[in-house]
mmCIF file of C-alpha atoms in Angstrom:
data_model
loop_
_atom_site.group_PDB
_atom_site.id
_atom_site.type_symbol
_atom_site.label_atom_id
_atom_site.label_comp_id
_atom_site.label_asym_id
_atom_site.label_seq_id
_atom_site.Cartn_x
_atom_site.Cartn_y
_atom_site.Cartn_z
ATOM 1 C CA UNK A 115 5.677 14.326 48.071
ATOM 2 C CA UNK A 116 6.440 16.674 45.189
ATOM 3 C CA UNK A 117 6.017 15.014 41.813
ATOM 4 C CA UNK A 118 8.132 16.257 38.907
ATOM 5 C CA UNK A 119 6.794 15.653 35.395
ATOM 6 C CA UNK A 120 9.228 15.964 32.502
ATOM 7 C CA UNK A 121 8.245 16.473 28.893
ATOM 8 C CA UNK A 122 8.641 15.327 26.276
ATOM 9 C CA UNK A 123 9.718 11.793 27.143
ATOM 10 C CA UNK A 124 11.868 11.717 24.013
ATOM 11 C CA UNK A 125 13.219 14.571 21.912
ATOM 12 C CA UNK A 126 14.580 13.729 18.463
ATOM 13 C CA UNK A 127 16.895 16.437 17.174
ATOM 14 C CA UNK A 128 19.942 16.900 14.976
ATOM 15 C CA UNK A 129 23.344 18.252 16.049
ATOM 16 C CA UNK A 130 23.313 22.028 15.989
ATOM 17 C CA UNK A 131 19.631 22.287 16.818
ATOM 18 C CA UNK A 132 18.206 23.862 19.961
ATOM 19 C CA UNK A 133 16.781 21.570 22.631
ATOM 20 C CA UNK A 134 14.101 22.706 25.066
ATOM 21 C CA UNK A 135 13.255 20.347 27.945
ATOM 22 C CA UNK A 136 10.441 20.954 30.417
ATOM 23 C CA UNK A 137 9.988 20.009 34.072
ATOM 24 C CA UNK A 138 6.754 20.729 35.923
ATOM 25 C CA UNK A 139 6.354 20.376 39.688
ATOM 26 C CA UNK A 140 3.138 19.326 41.417
ATOM 27 C CA UNK A 141 3.583 22.269 43.791
ATOM 28 C CA UNK A 142 5.964 25.186 44.028
ATOM 29 C CA UNK A 143 9.626 24.348 44.548
ATOM 30 C CA UNK A 144 10.700 28.013 44.446
ATOM 31 C CA UNK A 145 14.022 27.906 42.600
ATOM 32 C CA UNK A 146 15.268 24.733 44.264
ATOM 33 C CA UNK A 147 15.515 22.695 41.106
ATOM 34 C CA UNK A 148 18.509 20.963 39.533
ATOM 35 C CA UNK A 149 19.146 19.326 36.178
ATOM 36 C CA UNK A 150 21.341 16.293 35.519
ATOM 37 C CA UNK A 151 22.641 14.603 32.406
ATOM 38 C CA UNK A 152 23.161 10.849 32.285
ATOM 39 C CA UNK A 153 24.799 8.809 29.560
ATOM 40 C CA UNK A 154 24.520 5.006 29.320
ATOM 41 C CA UNK A 155 26.603 3.223 31.904
ATOM 42 C CA UNK A 156 27.606 6.453 33.635
ATOM 43 C CA UNK A 157 26.598 8.238 36.801
ATOM 44 C CA UNK A 158 24.494 11.390 36.500
ATOM 45 C CA UNK A 159 26.295 14.704 36.042
ATOM 46 C CA UNK A 160 25.031 17.907 37.634
ATOM 47 C CA UNK A 161 24.407 20.576 34.992
ATOM 48 C CA UNK A 162 22.267 23.240 36.652
ATOM 49 C CA UNK A 163 21.420 23.920 40.291
ATOM 50 C CA UNK A 164 18.912 26.289 41.859
ATOM 51 C CA UNK A 165 17.111 26.582 38.523
ATOM 52 C CA UNK A 166 19.620 28.684 36.630
ATOM 53 C CA UNK A 167 23.152 28.268 37.994
ATOM 54 C CA UNK A 168 25.545 26.284 35.860
ATOM 55 C CA UNK A 169 27.705 23.847 37.786
ATOM 56 C CA UNK A 170 31.468 24.117 37.510
ATOM 57 C CA UNK A 171 32.751 22.957 34.139
ATOM 58 C CA UNK A 172 29.384 22.953 32.377
ATOM 59 C CA UNK A 173 29.453 24.577 28.930
ATOM 60 C CA UNK A 174 27.555 27.813 28.391
ATOM 61 C CA UNK A 175 25.262 26.184 25.818
ATOM 62 C CA UNK A 176 23.377 24.695 28.793
ATOM 63 C CA UNK A 177 21.010 27.088 30.544
ATOM 64 C CA UNK A 178 18.177 26.728 33.003
ATOM 65 C CA UNK A 179 15.214 28.945 33.735
ATOM 66 C CA UNK A 180 11.973 29.009 35.667
ATOM 67 C CA UNK A 181 10.658 29.191 39.190
ATOM 68 C CA UNK A 182 7.679 27.940 41.142
ATOM 69 C CA UNK A 183 6.280 25.001 39.183
ATOM 70 C CA UNK A 184 7.586 25.386 35.625
ATOM 71 C CA UNK A 185 11.205 24.967 34.605
ATOM 72 C CA UNK A 186 13.139 24.692 31.363
ATOM 73 C CA UNK A 187 16.536 23.323 30.426
ATOM 74 C CA UNK A 188 17.791 24.721 27.126
ATOM 75 C CA UNK A 189 20.712 23.421 25.107
ATOM 76 C CA UNK A 190 21.357 26.188 22.614
ATOM 77 C CA UNK A 191 23.116 24.129 19.958
ATOM 78 C CA UNK A 192 23.374 20.368 20.398
ATOM 79 C CA UNK A 193 26.818 18.822 20.284
ATOM 80 C CA UNK A 194 27.232 15.088 19.576
ATOM 81 C CA UNK A 195 28.102 14.468 23.252
ATOM 82 C CA UNK A 196 24.825 16.042 24.436
ATOM 83 C CA UNK A 197 22.648 13.133 23.335
ATOM 84 C CA UNK A 198 21.715 11.590 26.654
ATOM 85 C CA UNK A 199 18.942 11.398 29.253
ATOM 86 C CA UNK A 200 18.200 14.480 31.342
ATOM 87 C CA UNK A 201 16.587 14.522 34.779
ATOM 88 C CA UNK A 202 15.253 17.332 36.931
ATOM 89 C CA UNK A 203 15.367 17.108 40.739
ATOM 90 C CA UNK A 204 13.875 19.214 43.534
ATOM 91 C CA UNK A 205 15.241 19.959 46.996
ATOM 92 C CA UNK A 206 12.571 22.403 48.086
ATOM 93 C CA UNK A 207 10.324 20.168 50.154
ATOM 94 C CA UNK A 208 12.225 17.105 51.243
ATOM 95 C CA UNK A 209 12.456 14.393 52.309
ATOM 96 C CA UNK A 210 11.995 12.928 49.948
ATOM 97 C CA UNK A 211 14.277 14.381 47.321
ATOM 98 C CA UNK A 212 12.432 13.666 44.071
ATOM 99 C CA UNK A 213 13.494 13.319 40.461
ATOM 100 C CA UNK A 214 11.521 13.643 37.266
ATOM 101 C CA UNK A 215 11.090 10.653 34.997
ATOM 102 C CA UNK A 216 13.646 11.901 32.488
ATOM 103 C CA UNK A 217 13.790 13.186 28.920
ATOM 104 C CA UNK A 218 15.849 11.306 26.387
ATOM 105 C CA UNK A 219 17.488 13.508 23.761
ATOM 106 C CA UNK A 220 18.212 11.301 20.769
ATOM 107 C CA UNK A 221 19.773 11.868 17.381
ATOM 108 C CA UNK A 222 17.217 12.399 14.633
ATOM 109 C CA UNK B 226 40.491 14.971 42.885
ATOM 110 C CA UNK B 227 37.193 14.026 44.466
ATOM 111 C CA UNK B 228 36.398 10.331 44.310
ATOM 112 C CA UNK B 229 33.496 8.280 45.593
ATOM 113 C CA UNK B 230 33.891 4.531 45.202
ATOM 114 C CA UNK B 231 31.024 2.207 46.040
ATOM 115 C CA UNK B 232 31.406 -1.453 46.876
ATOM 116 C CA UNK B 233 29.445 -4.312 48.364
ATOM 117 C CA UNK B 234 26.888 -4.956 45.663
ATOM 118 C CA UNK B 235 26.021 -8.405 44.412
ATOM 119 C CA UNK B 236 23.285 -10.993 44.096
ATOM 120 C CA UNK B 237 21.251 -11.670 47.237
ATOM 121 C CA UNK B 238 18.110 -13.658 47.951
ATOM 122 C CA UNK B 239 14.882 -11.928 48.965
ATOM 123 C CA UNK B 240 14.705 -11.336 52.693
ATOM 124 C CA UNK B 241 18.471 -11.321 53.136
ATOM 125 C CA UNK B 242 20.800 -8.439 53.990
ATOM 126 C CA UNK B 243 23.614 -6.580 52.292
ATOM 127 C CA UNK B 244 25.856 -3.690 53.304
ATOM 128 C CA UNK B 245 27.114 -1.186 50.782
ATOM 129 C CA UNK B 246 30.127 1.048 51.331
ATOM 130 C CA UNK B 247 31.201 4.289 49.703
ATOM 131 C CA UNK B 248 34.836 5.286 50.168
ATOM 132 C CA UNK B 249 35.467 9.006 49.738
ATOM 133 C CA UNK B 250 38.665 10.873 48.968
ATOM 134 C CA UNK B 251 39.841 14.220 47.686
ATOM 135 C CA UNK B 252 37.722 16.367 49.993
ATOM 136 C CA UNK B 253 36.986 16.878 53.689
ATOM 137 C CA UNK B 254 34.456 14.099 54.124
ATOM 138 C CA UNK B 255 33.227 15.278 57.514
ATOM 139 C CA UNK B 256 32.077 18.613 56.053
ATOM 140 C CA UNK B 257 29.473 17.243 53.627
ATOM 141 C CA UNK B 258 26.136 15.525 53.846
ATOM 142 C CA UNK B 259 26.012 12.430 51.628
ATOM 143 C CA UNK B 260 23.174 10.494 50.057
ATOM 144 C CA UNK B 261 22.330 7.211 48.394
ATOM 145 C CA UNK B 262 20.431 7.312 45.096
ATOM 146 C CA UNK B 263 19.386 4.204 43.192
ATOM 147 C CA UNK B 264 18.407 3.377 39.654
ATOM 148 C CA UNK B 265 16.550 0.215 38.706
ATOM 149 C CA UNK B 266 17.617 -1.312 35.369
ATOM 150 C CA UNK B 267 16.368 0.870 32.521
ATOM 151 C CA UNK B 268 14.531 3.195 34.900
ATOM 152 C CA UNK B 269 14.974 6.660 36.396
ATOM 153 C CA UNK B 270 16.698 7.947 39.493
ATOM 154 C CA UNK B 271 15.269 7.447 42.979
ATOM 155 C CA UNK B 272 16.585 8.955 46.170
ATOM 156 C CA UNK B 273 17.064 6.423 48.963
ATOM 157 C CA UNK B 274 18.548 8.112 52.019
ATOM 158 C CA UNK B 275 20.750 10.942 53.223
ATOM 159 C CA UNK B 276 22.928 11.566 56.264
ATOM 160 C CA UNK B 277 24.162 14.864 57.630
ATOM 161 C CA UNK B 278 27.834 15.795 57.635
ATOM 162 C CA UNK B 279 28.289 14.796 61.282
ATOM 163 C CA UNK B 280 26.006 11.788 61.210
ATOM 164 C CA UNK B 281 23.515 13.348 63.598
ATOM 165 C CA UNK B 282 20.571 13.361 61.183
ATOM 166 C CA UNK B 283 19.263 10.812 58.693
ATOM 167 C CA UNK B 284 16.406 10.852 56.200
ATOM 168 C CA UNK B 285 14.871 7.981 54.264
ATOM 169 C CA UNK B 286 12.522 7.334 51.397
ATOM 170 C CA UNK B 287 9.276 5.728 52.541
ATOM 171 C CA UNK B 288 10.051 2.647 50.452
ATOM 172 C CA UNK B 289 13.136 1.792 52.530
ATOM 173 C CA UNK B 290 12.400 3.287 55.951
ATOM 174 C CA UNK B 291 12.655 0.631 58.629
ATOM 175 C CA UNK B 292 14.623 -1.729 56.360
ATOM 176 C CA UNK B 293 17.667 0.360 55.349
ATOM 177 C CA UNK B 294 20.070 2.263 57.601
ATOM 178 C CA UNK B 295 22.483 4.906 56.402
ATOM 179 C CA UNK B 296 25.564 5.610 58.492
ATOM 180 C CA UNK B 297 29.021 7.082 58.180
ATOM 181 C CA UNK B 298 32.452 6.820 59.764
ATOM 182 C CA UNK B 299 34.150 10.171 59.380
ATOM 183 C CA UNK B 300 37.417 8.739 60.707
ATOM 184 C CA UNK B 301 37.449 6.324 57.758
ATOM 185 C CA UNK B 302 35.931 8.685 55.166
ATOM 186 C CA UNK B 303 33.318 6.047 54.452
ATOM 187 C CA UNK B 304 29.548 5.999 54.000
ATOM 188 C CA UNK B 305 27.459 2.879 54.497
ATOM 189 C CA UNK B 306 24.039 1.559 53.613
ATOM 190 C CA UNK B 307 22.832 -1.433 55.594
ATOM 191 C CA UNK B 308 20.034 -3.066 53.639
ATOM 192 C CA UNK B 309 17.846 -5.619 55.421
ATOM 193 C CA UNK B 310 14.763 -7.562 54.335
ATOM 194 C CA UNK B 311 15.658 -7.034 50.706
ATOM 195 C CA UNK B 312 12.955 -7.266 48.071
ATOM 196 C CA UNK B 313 13.030 -7.819 44.327
ATOM 197 C CA UNK B 314 12.068 -4.167 43.854
ATOM 198 C CA UNK B 315 15.301 -3.100 45.581
ATOM 199 C CA UNK B 316 17.234 -4.362 42.559
ATOM 200 C CA UNK B 317 19.141 -1.361 41.241
ATOM 201 C CA UNK B 318 22.460 0.366 40.796
ATOM 202 C CA UNK B 319 23.152 2.221 44.031
ATOM 203 C CA UNK B 320 25.081 5.479 43.825
ATOM 204 C CA UNK B 321 26.518 7.530 46.636
ATOM 205 C CA UNK B 322 26.330 11.242 45.946
ATOM 206 C CA UNK B 323 27.873 14.222 47.688
ATOM 207 C CA UNK B 324 26.032 17.451 48.173
ATOM 208 C CA UNK B 325 27.230 20.514 46.294
ATOM 209 C CA UNK B 326 27.963 22.679 49.314
ATOM 210 C CA UNK B 327 29.118 22.345 52.916
ATOM 211 C CA UNK B 328 25.949 23.387 54.662
ATOM 212 C CA UNK B 329 23.592 21.599 56.996
ATOM 213 C CA UNK B 330 21.678 20.179 54.041
ATOM 214 C CA UNK B 331 21.932 21.086 50.378
ATOM 215 C CA UNK B 332 20.717 18.077 48.376
ATOM 216 C CA UNK B 333 21.907 18.939 44.911
ATOM 217 C CA UNK B 334 24.506 16.360 43.991
ATOM 218 C CA UNK B 335 27.724 17.418 42.291
ATOM 219 C CA UNK B 336 29.867 14.317 42.853
ATOM 220 C CA UNK B 337 28.659 10.775 42.267
ATOM 221 C CA UNK B 338 30.292 7.399 42.544
ATOM 222 C CA UNK B 339 30.285 4.924 39.689
ATOM 223 C CA UNK B 340 27.566 2.850 41.326
ATOM 224 C CA UNK B 341 27.307 -0.702 42.593
ATOM 225 C CA UNK B 342 24.679 -3.155 41.342
ATOM 226 C CA UNK B 343 22.439 -4.932 43.817
ATOM 227 C CA UNK B 344 20.338 -7.773 42.437
ATOM 228 C CA UNK B 345 17.699 -9.328 44.666
ATOM 229 C CA UNK B 346 16.682 -12.665 43.237
ATOM 230 C CA UNK B 347 16.082 -16.211 44.330
#
């Protein structure tokens, strides 16, 4: 099973700042990595698929990069609605589909 | 618009059974593989099971294999999860999630339901 490790666990930033979230895989997942955003009481929302492709309707301030074992989600300038928990997920070697433990982006 | 609506959650005693449903609309249900993903209270996301677009293939997480069964009725646009021998650790919000693309398997999930809470407690 591929283990995804997200860091940091919590990121404290102010609106307008740049957020950089990391996801590291226990073995290569090629580019088969997705990122999701989840707000309290809501279902997850797909942001990025296959490492760098923005899903339909996702603002351009969200970008993904990386391949192999190291991936990054960047939010170029945080908006108030971006404070949430973010998860990475791999579909390279499944089953099982696996998710990272999440990074919470909170208001500083 | 695409909608996935889960139902069937509730409080159940350990060892008992429960069946969840996920009613789909707004897309051609029979063209997409669908999955169940769960989230224990205050915890992260965990994949549970997936079924191919035509129901011919199923995959399960080790933690539920042999206890849970995923199925679908394409004539009713509905996905199911039969959960037997429930344990306290199965307590979670259960989401159904549709794959992004119509291919054999493409487990990145663009559409999600609102979730249904299953609580296993005596």
